[in-house]
Short mmCIF file of C-alpha atoms and ligand atoms in Angstrom, two decimals:
data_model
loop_
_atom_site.label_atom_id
_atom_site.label_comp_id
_atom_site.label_asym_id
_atom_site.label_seq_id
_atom_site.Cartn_x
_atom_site.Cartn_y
_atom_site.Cartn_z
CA UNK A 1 39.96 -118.47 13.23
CA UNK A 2 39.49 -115.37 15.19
CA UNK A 3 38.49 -116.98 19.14
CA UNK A 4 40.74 -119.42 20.43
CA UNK A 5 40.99 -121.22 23.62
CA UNK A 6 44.24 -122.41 24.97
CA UNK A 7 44.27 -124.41 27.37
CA UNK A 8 47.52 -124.65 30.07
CA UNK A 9 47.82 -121.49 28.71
CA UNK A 10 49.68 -120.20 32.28
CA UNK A 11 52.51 -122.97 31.82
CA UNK A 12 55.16 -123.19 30.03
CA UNK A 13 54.85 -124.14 26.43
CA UNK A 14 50.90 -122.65 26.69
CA UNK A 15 52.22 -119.60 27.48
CA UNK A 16 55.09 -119.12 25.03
CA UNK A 17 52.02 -120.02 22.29
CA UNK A 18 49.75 -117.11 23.44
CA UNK A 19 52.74 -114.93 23.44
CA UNK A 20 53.46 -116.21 20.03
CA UNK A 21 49.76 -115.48 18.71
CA UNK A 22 49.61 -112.32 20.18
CA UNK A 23 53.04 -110.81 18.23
CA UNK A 24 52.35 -112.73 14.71
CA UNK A 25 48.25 -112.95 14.16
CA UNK A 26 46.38 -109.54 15.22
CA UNK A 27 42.55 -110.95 14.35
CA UNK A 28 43.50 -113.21 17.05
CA UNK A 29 41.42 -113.29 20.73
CA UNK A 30 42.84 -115.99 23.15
CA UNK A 31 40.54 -117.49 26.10
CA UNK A 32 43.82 -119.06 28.46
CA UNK A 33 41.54 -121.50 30.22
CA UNK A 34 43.81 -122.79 32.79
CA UNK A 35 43.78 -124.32 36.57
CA UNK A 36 47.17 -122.62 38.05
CA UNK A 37 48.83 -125.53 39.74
CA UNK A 38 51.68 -125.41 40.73
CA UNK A 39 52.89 -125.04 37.45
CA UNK A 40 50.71 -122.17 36.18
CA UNK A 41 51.88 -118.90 36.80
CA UNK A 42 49.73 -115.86 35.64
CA UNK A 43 52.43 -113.97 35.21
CA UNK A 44 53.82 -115.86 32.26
CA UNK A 45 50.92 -113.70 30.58
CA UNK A 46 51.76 -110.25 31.88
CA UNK A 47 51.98 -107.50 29.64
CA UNK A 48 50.26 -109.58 27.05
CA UNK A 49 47.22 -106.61 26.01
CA UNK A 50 43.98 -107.55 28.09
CA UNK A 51 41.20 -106.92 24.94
CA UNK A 52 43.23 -110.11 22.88
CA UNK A 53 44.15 -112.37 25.77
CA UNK A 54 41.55 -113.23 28.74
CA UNK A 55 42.73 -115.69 31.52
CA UNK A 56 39.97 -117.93 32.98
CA UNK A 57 40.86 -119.47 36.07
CA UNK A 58 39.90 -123.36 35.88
CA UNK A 59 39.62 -126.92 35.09
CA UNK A 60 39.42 -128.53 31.88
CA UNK A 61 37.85 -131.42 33.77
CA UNK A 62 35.20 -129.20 34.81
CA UNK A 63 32.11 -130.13 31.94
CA UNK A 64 29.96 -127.14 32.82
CA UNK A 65 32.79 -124.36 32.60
CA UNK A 66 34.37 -125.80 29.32
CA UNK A 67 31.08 -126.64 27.80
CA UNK A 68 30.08 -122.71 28.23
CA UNK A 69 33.84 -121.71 26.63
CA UNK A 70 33.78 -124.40 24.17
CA UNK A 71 30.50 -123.40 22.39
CA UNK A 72 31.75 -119.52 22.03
CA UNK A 73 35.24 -120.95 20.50
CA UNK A 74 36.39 -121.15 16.55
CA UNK A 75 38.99 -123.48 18.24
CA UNK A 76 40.90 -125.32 21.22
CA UNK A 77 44.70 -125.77 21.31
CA UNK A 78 44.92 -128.22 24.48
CA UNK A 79 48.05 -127.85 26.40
CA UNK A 80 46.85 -128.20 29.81
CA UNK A 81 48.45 -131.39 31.61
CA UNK A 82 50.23 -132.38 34.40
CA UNK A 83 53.66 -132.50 32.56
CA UNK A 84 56.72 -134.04 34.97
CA UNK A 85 57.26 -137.20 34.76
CA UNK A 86 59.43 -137.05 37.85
CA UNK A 87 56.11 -136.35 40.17
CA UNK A 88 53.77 -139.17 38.19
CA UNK A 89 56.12 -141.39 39.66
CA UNK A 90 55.32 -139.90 43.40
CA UNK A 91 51.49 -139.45 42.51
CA UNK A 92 50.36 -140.42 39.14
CA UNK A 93 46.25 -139.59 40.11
CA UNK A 94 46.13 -136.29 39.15
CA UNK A 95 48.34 -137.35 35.65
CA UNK A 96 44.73 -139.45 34.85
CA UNK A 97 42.65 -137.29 35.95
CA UNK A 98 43.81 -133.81 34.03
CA UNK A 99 45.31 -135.68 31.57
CA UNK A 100 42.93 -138.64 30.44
CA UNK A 101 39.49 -137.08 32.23
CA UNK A 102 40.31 -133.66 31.29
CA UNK A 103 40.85 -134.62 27.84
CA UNK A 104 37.86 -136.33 27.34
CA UNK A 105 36.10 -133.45 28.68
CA UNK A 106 37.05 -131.31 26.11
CA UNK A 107 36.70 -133.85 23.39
CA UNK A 108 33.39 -133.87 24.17
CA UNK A 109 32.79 -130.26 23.97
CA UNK A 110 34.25 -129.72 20.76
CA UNK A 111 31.79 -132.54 19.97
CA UNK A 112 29.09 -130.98 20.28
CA UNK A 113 29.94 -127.64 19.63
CA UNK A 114 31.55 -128.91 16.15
CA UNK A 115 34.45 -127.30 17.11
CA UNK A 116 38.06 -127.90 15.60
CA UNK A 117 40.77 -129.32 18.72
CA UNK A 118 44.22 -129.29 18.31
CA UNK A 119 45.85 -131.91 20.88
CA UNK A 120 49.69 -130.57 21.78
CA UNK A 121 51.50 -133.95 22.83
CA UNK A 122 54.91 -135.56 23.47
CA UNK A 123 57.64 -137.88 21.93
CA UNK A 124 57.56 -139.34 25.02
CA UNK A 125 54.31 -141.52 23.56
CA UNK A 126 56.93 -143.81 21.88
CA UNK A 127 58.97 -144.87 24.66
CA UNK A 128 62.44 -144.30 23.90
CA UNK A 129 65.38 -145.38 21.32
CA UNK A 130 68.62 -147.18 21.93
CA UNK A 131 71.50 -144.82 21.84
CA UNK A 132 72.99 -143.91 18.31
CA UNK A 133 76.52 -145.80 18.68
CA UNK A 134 74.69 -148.97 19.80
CA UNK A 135 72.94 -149.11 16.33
CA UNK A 136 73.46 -150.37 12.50
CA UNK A 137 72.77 -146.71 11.29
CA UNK A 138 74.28 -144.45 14.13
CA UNK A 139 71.00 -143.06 14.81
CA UNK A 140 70.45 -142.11 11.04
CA UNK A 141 68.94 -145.36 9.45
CA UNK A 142 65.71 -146.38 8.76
CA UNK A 143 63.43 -146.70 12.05
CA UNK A 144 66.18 -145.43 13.67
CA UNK A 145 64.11 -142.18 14.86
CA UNK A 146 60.69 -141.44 15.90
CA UNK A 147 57.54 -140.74 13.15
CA UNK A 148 53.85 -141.22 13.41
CA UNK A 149 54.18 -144.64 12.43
CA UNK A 150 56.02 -145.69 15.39
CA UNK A 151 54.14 -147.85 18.19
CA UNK A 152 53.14 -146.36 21.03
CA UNK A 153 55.35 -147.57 24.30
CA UNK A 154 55.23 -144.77 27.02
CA UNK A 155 57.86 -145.61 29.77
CA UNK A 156 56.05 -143.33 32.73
CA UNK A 157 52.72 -142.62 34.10
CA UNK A 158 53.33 -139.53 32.69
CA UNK A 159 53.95 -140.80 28.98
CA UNK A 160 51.40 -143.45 28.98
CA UNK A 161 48.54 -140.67 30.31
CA UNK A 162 49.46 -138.33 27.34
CA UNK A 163 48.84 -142.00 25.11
CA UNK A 164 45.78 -142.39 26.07
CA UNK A 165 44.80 -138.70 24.98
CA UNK A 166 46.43 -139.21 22.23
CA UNK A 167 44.20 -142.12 21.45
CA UNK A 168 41.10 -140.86 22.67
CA UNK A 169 41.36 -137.87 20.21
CA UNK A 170 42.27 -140.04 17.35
CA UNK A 171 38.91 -142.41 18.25
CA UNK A 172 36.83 -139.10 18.53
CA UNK A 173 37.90 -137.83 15.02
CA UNK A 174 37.22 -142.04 13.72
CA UNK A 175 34.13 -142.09 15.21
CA UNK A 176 32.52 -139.00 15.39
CA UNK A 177 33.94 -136.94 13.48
CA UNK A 178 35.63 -134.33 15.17
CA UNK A 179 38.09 -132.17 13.08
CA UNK A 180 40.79 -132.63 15.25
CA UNK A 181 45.10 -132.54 15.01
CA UNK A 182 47.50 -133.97 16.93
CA UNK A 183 51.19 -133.40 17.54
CA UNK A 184 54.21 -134.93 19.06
CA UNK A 185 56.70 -132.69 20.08
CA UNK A 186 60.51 -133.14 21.31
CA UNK A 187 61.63 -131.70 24.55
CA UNK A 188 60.87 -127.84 24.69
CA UNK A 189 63.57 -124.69 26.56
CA UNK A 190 63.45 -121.35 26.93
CA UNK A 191 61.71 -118.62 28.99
CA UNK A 192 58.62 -119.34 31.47
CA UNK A 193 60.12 -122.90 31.99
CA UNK A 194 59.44 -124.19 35.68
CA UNK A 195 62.44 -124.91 38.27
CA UNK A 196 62.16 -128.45 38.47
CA UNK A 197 62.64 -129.25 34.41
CA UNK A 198 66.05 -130.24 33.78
CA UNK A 199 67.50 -126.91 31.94
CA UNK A 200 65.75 -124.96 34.25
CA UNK A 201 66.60 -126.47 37.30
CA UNK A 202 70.12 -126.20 36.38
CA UNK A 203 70.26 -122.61 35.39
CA UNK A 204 68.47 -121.68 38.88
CA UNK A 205 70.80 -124.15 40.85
CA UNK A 206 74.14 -122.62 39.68
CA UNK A 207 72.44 -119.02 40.33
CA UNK A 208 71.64 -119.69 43.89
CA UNK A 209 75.25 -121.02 44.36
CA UNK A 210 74.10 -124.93 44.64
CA UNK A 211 76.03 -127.51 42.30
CA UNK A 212 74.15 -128.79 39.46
CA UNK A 213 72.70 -132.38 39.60
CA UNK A 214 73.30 -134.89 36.84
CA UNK A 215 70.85 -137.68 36.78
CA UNK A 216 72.82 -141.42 36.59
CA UNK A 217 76.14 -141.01 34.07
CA UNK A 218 73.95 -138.33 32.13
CA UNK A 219 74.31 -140.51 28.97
CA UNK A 220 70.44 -140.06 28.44
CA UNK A 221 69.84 -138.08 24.95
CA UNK A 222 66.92 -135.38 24.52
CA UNK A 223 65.82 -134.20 21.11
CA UNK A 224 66.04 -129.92 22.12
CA UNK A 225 63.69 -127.35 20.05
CA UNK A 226 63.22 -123.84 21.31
CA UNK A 227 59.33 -123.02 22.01
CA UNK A 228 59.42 -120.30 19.58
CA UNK A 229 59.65 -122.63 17.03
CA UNK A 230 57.28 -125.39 18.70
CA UNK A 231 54.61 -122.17 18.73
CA UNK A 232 55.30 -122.15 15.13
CA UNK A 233 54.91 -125.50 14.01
CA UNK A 234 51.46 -125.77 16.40
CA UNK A 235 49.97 -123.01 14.90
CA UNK A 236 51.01 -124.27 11.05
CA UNK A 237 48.98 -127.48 11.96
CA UNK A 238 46.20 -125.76 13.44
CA UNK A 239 45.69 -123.60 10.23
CA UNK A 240 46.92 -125.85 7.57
CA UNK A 241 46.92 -129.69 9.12
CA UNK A 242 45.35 -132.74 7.86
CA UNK A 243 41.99 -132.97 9.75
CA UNK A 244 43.02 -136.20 11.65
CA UNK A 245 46.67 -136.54 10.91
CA UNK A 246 49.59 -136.55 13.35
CA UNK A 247 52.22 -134.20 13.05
CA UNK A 248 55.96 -134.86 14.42
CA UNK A 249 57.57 -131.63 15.75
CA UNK A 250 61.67 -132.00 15.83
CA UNK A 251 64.52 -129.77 15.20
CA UNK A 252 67.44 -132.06 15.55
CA UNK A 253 68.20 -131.25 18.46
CA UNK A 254 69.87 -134.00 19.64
CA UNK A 255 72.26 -134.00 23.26
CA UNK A 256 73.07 -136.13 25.86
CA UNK A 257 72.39 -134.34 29.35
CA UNK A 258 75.99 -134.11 30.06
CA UNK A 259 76.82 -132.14 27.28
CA UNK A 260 73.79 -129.81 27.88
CA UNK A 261 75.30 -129.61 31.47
CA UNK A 262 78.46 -128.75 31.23
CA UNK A 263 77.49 -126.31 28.19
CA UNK A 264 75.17 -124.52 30.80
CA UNK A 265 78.08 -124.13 33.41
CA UNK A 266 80.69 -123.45 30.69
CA UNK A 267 77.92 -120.52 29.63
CA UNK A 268 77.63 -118.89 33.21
CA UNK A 269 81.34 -119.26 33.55
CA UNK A 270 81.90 -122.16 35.96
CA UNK A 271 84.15 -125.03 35.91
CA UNK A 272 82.18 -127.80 33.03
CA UNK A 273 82.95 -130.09 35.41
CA UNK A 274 81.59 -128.76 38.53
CA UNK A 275 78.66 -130.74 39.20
CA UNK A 276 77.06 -134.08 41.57
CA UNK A 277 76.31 -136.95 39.99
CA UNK A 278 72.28 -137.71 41.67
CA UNK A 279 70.27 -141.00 41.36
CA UNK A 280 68.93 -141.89 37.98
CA UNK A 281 64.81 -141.78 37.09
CA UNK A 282 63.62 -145.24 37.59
CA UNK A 283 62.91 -145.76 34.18
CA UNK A 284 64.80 -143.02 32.26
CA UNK A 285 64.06 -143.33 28.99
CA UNK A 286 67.56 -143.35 27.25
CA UNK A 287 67.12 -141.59 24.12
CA UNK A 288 64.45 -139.66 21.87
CA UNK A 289 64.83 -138.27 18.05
CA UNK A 290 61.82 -137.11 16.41
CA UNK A 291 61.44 -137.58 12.50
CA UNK A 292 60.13 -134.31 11.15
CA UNK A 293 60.00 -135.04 7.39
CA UNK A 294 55.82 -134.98 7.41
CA UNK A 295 55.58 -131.35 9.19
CA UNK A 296 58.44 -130.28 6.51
CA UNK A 297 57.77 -131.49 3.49
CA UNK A 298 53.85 -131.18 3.92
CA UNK A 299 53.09 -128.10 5.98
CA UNK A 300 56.16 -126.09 4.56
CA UNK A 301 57.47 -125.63 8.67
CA UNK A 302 61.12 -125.13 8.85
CA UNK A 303 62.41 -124.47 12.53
CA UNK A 304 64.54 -120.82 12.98
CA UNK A 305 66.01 -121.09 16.53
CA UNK A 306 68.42 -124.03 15.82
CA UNK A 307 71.45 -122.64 17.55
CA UNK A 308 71.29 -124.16 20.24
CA UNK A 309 74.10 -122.59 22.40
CA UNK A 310 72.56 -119.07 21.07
CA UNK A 311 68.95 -120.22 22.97
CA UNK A 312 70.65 -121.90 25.86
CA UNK A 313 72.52 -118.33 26.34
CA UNK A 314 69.25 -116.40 25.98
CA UNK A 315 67.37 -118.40 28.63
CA UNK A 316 70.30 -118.46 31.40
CA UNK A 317 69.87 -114.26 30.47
CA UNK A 318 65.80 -114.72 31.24
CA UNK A 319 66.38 -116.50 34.11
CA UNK A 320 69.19 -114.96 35.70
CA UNK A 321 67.06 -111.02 34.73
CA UNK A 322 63.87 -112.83 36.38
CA UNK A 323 64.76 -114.03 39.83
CA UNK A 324 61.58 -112.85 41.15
CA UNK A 325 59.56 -115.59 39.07
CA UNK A 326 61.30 -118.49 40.53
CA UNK A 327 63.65 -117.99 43.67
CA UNK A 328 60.39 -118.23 46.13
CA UNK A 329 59.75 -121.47 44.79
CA UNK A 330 63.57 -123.19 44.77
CA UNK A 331 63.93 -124.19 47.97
CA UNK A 332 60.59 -126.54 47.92
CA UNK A 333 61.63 -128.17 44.73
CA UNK A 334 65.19 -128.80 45.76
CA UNK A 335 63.47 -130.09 49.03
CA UNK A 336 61.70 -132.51 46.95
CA UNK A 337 64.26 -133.99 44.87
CA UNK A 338 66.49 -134.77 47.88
CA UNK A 339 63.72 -136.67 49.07
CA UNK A 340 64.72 -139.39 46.51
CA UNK A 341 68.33 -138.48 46.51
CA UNK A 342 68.26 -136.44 43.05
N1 NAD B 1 57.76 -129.45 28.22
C1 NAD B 1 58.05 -130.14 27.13
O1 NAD B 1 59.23 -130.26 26.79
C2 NAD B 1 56.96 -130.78 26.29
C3 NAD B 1 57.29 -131.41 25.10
C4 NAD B 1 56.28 -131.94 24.29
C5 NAD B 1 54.97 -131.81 24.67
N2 NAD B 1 54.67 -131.22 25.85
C6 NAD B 1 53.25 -131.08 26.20
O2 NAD B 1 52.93 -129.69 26.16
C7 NAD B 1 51.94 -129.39 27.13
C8 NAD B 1 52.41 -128.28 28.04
O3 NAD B 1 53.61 -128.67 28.68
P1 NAD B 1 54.39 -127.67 29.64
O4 NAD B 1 55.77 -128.16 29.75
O5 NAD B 1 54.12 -126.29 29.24
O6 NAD B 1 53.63 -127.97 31.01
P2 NAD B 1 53.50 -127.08 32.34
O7 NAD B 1 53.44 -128.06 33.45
O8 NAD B 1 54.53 -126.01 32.36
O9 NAD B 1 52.10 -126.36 32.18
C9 NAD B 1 50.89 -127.05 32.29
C10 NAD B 1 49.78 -126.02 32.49
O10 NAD B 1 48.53 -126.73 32.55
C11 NAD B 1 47.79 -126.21 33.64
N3 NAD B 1 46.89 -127.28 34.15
C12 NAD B 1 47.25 -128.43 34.77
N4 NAD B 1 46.16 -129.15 35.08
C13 NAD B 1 45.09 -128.44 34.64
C14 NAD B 1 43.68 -128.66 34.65
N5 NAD B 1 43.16 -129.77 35.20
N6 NAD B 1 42.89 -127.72 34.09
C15 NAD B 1 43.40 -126.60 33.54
N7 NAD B 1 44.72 -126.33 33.52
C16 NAD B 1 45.55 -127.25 34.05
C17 NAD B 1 48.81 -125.80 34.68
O11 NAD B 1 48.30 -124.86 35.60
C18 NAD B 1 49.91 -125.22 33.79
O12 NAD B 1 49.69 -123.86 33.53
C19 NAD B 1 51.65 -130.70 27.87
O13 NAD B 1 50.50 -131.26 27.29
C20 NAD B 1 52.87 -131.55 27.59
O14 NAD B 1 52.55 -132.92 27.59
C21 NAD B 1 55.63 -130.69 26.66
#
């Protein structure tokens, strides 16, 4: 596999992944096809050396431009999306159109360039799990977390546009063929994050002297992996994956939001305690686990960055040594949020 494209490359998770590629596989080129909305930032790819990475500005809705990339490509690792569930609740058209059009768009490339896709998708397919007190097996029982066999039951218009890419690449590889992967990942920190994600958003408030918000009694759990090792597990299932198989990514990393609050303040040395309690998400799902026996025992993947305090103290350092990438942009998104009293 020696030309890739990534797509969303300029985000968040996209853009830890070409890093990633870059420092562990030298035969590597990457084509970053990405749109830079509000979330793309070309500077998440600075430094990166220009002969192995190129950034093409663009949509992955756009048939012309992708069918011209696709049919130079070994591969495509598809991150692109609109990715906050937060603002498909405000506007959910542009969650269809990048995220079910634009998929299709490059299903259909790889089509016909017989080219192999790897689909990079969410937990957040499954809807969400009752907390672990309120069941038989604390959390630990049978069914009691999420694997590929559990039904889809997305909450958001957010979750249920990342479904139906999920599904439209699994009916592409049933009925034509396409030698395509998909994975399900937990919730994703560390650097290149944007300010209005919950550990970011955080971080940035307590560094521009605002209190940090706490959505409803912050009882909500989120299953935490550090990108770096996300990066790792995509790129074992690109190389090594089933053609056609789903692959859970998890690294039991599981925390309420208070706790990941208060650990954030205790780490920039605040009060743990110093914080408003906002508005909850209509909706909020109230907990995911992800099930990562498959990737494990199958693929050999074993996640490395699972100290979670360790990670959460190395992106308050990224963000606090990069004010330049995000203050312009903190005022607007605060702006927003108070909108609907977050
Ligand atoms: N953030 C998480 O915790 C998490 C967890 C599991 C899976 N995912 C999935 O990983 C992927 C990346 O998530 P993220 O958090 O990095 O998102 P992000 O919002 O930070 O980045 C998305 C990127 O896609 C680009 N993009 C948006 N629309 C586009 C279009 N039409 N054409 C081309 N580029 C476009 C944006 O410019 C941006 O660079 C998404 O598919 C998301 O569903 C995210």
């Amino acid at each position: 596999m020696k030309n890739i494209i990534v797509t969303g490359g300029a985000g968040f998770i996209g853009s830890n992944f070409v890093h990633y590629v870059v420092k562990h596989h030298p035969e590597v080129h990457v084509t970053v096809l990405d749109k830079l909305t509000y979330a793309g930032n070309r500077e998440n790819l600075a430094g990166l050396p220009t002969d192995r990475v190129e950034l093409i500005v663009g949509d992955i809705a756009d048939a012309q431009l992708v069918n011209r990339l696709v049919a130079k490509a070994d591969a495509v690792v598809h991150y692109a999306a609109e990715s906050h569930n937060d603002n498909s609740l405000q506007d959910p058209s542009p969650f269809i159109q990048t995220n079910l059009v634009g998929t299709f768009t490059l299903l259909e490339a790889c089509r016909l360039n017989g080219v192999r896709f790897h689909h990079v998708s969410t937990d957040e397919v499954y809807g969400d799990l009752p907390l672990r007190e309120d069941l038989p097996g604390h959390g630990e029982g049978p069914g009691e977390k999420f694997t590929d066999h559990t039904p889809y039951n997305p909450s958001s218009p957010y979750s249920a546009s990342k479904a139906g890419s999920d599904l439209l690449v699994r009916a592409w590889v049933r009925s034509f063929g396409l030698q395509a992967t998909i994975s399900n990942c937990s919730n994703n920190y560390g650097p290149y994050q944007h300010i209005e994600k919950f550990i970011p958003r955080q971080i940035t408030n307590i560094l521009s002297g605002e209190r940090p918000k706490l959505y409803g009694d912050g009882k909500n759990v989120r299953d935490w992996i550090h990108t770096e090792d996300h990066s790792a597990a995509v790129w074992r299932i690109l190389t090594k994956g089933q053609i056609g198989e789903t692959y859970l990514i998890g690294a039991d990393g599981e925390k309420d939001n208070k706790t990941v609050l208060e650990l954030i303040l205790q780490l920039m040395g605040k009060d743990p305690k110093d914080y408003d309690h906002v508005n909850d998400r209509p909706g909020h799902d109230l907990r995911y686990a992800i099930d990562a026996t498959k990737l494990k025992d199958e693929l050999g993947w074993q996640p490395q960055f699972t100290d979670f305090e360790e990670g959460l103290a190395d992106t308050i350092k990224w963000y606090t040594e990069n004010r330049e990438w995000w203050q312009a942009e903190k005022a607007a998104v605060e702006a927003k949020y108070a909108k609907s009293g977050q």
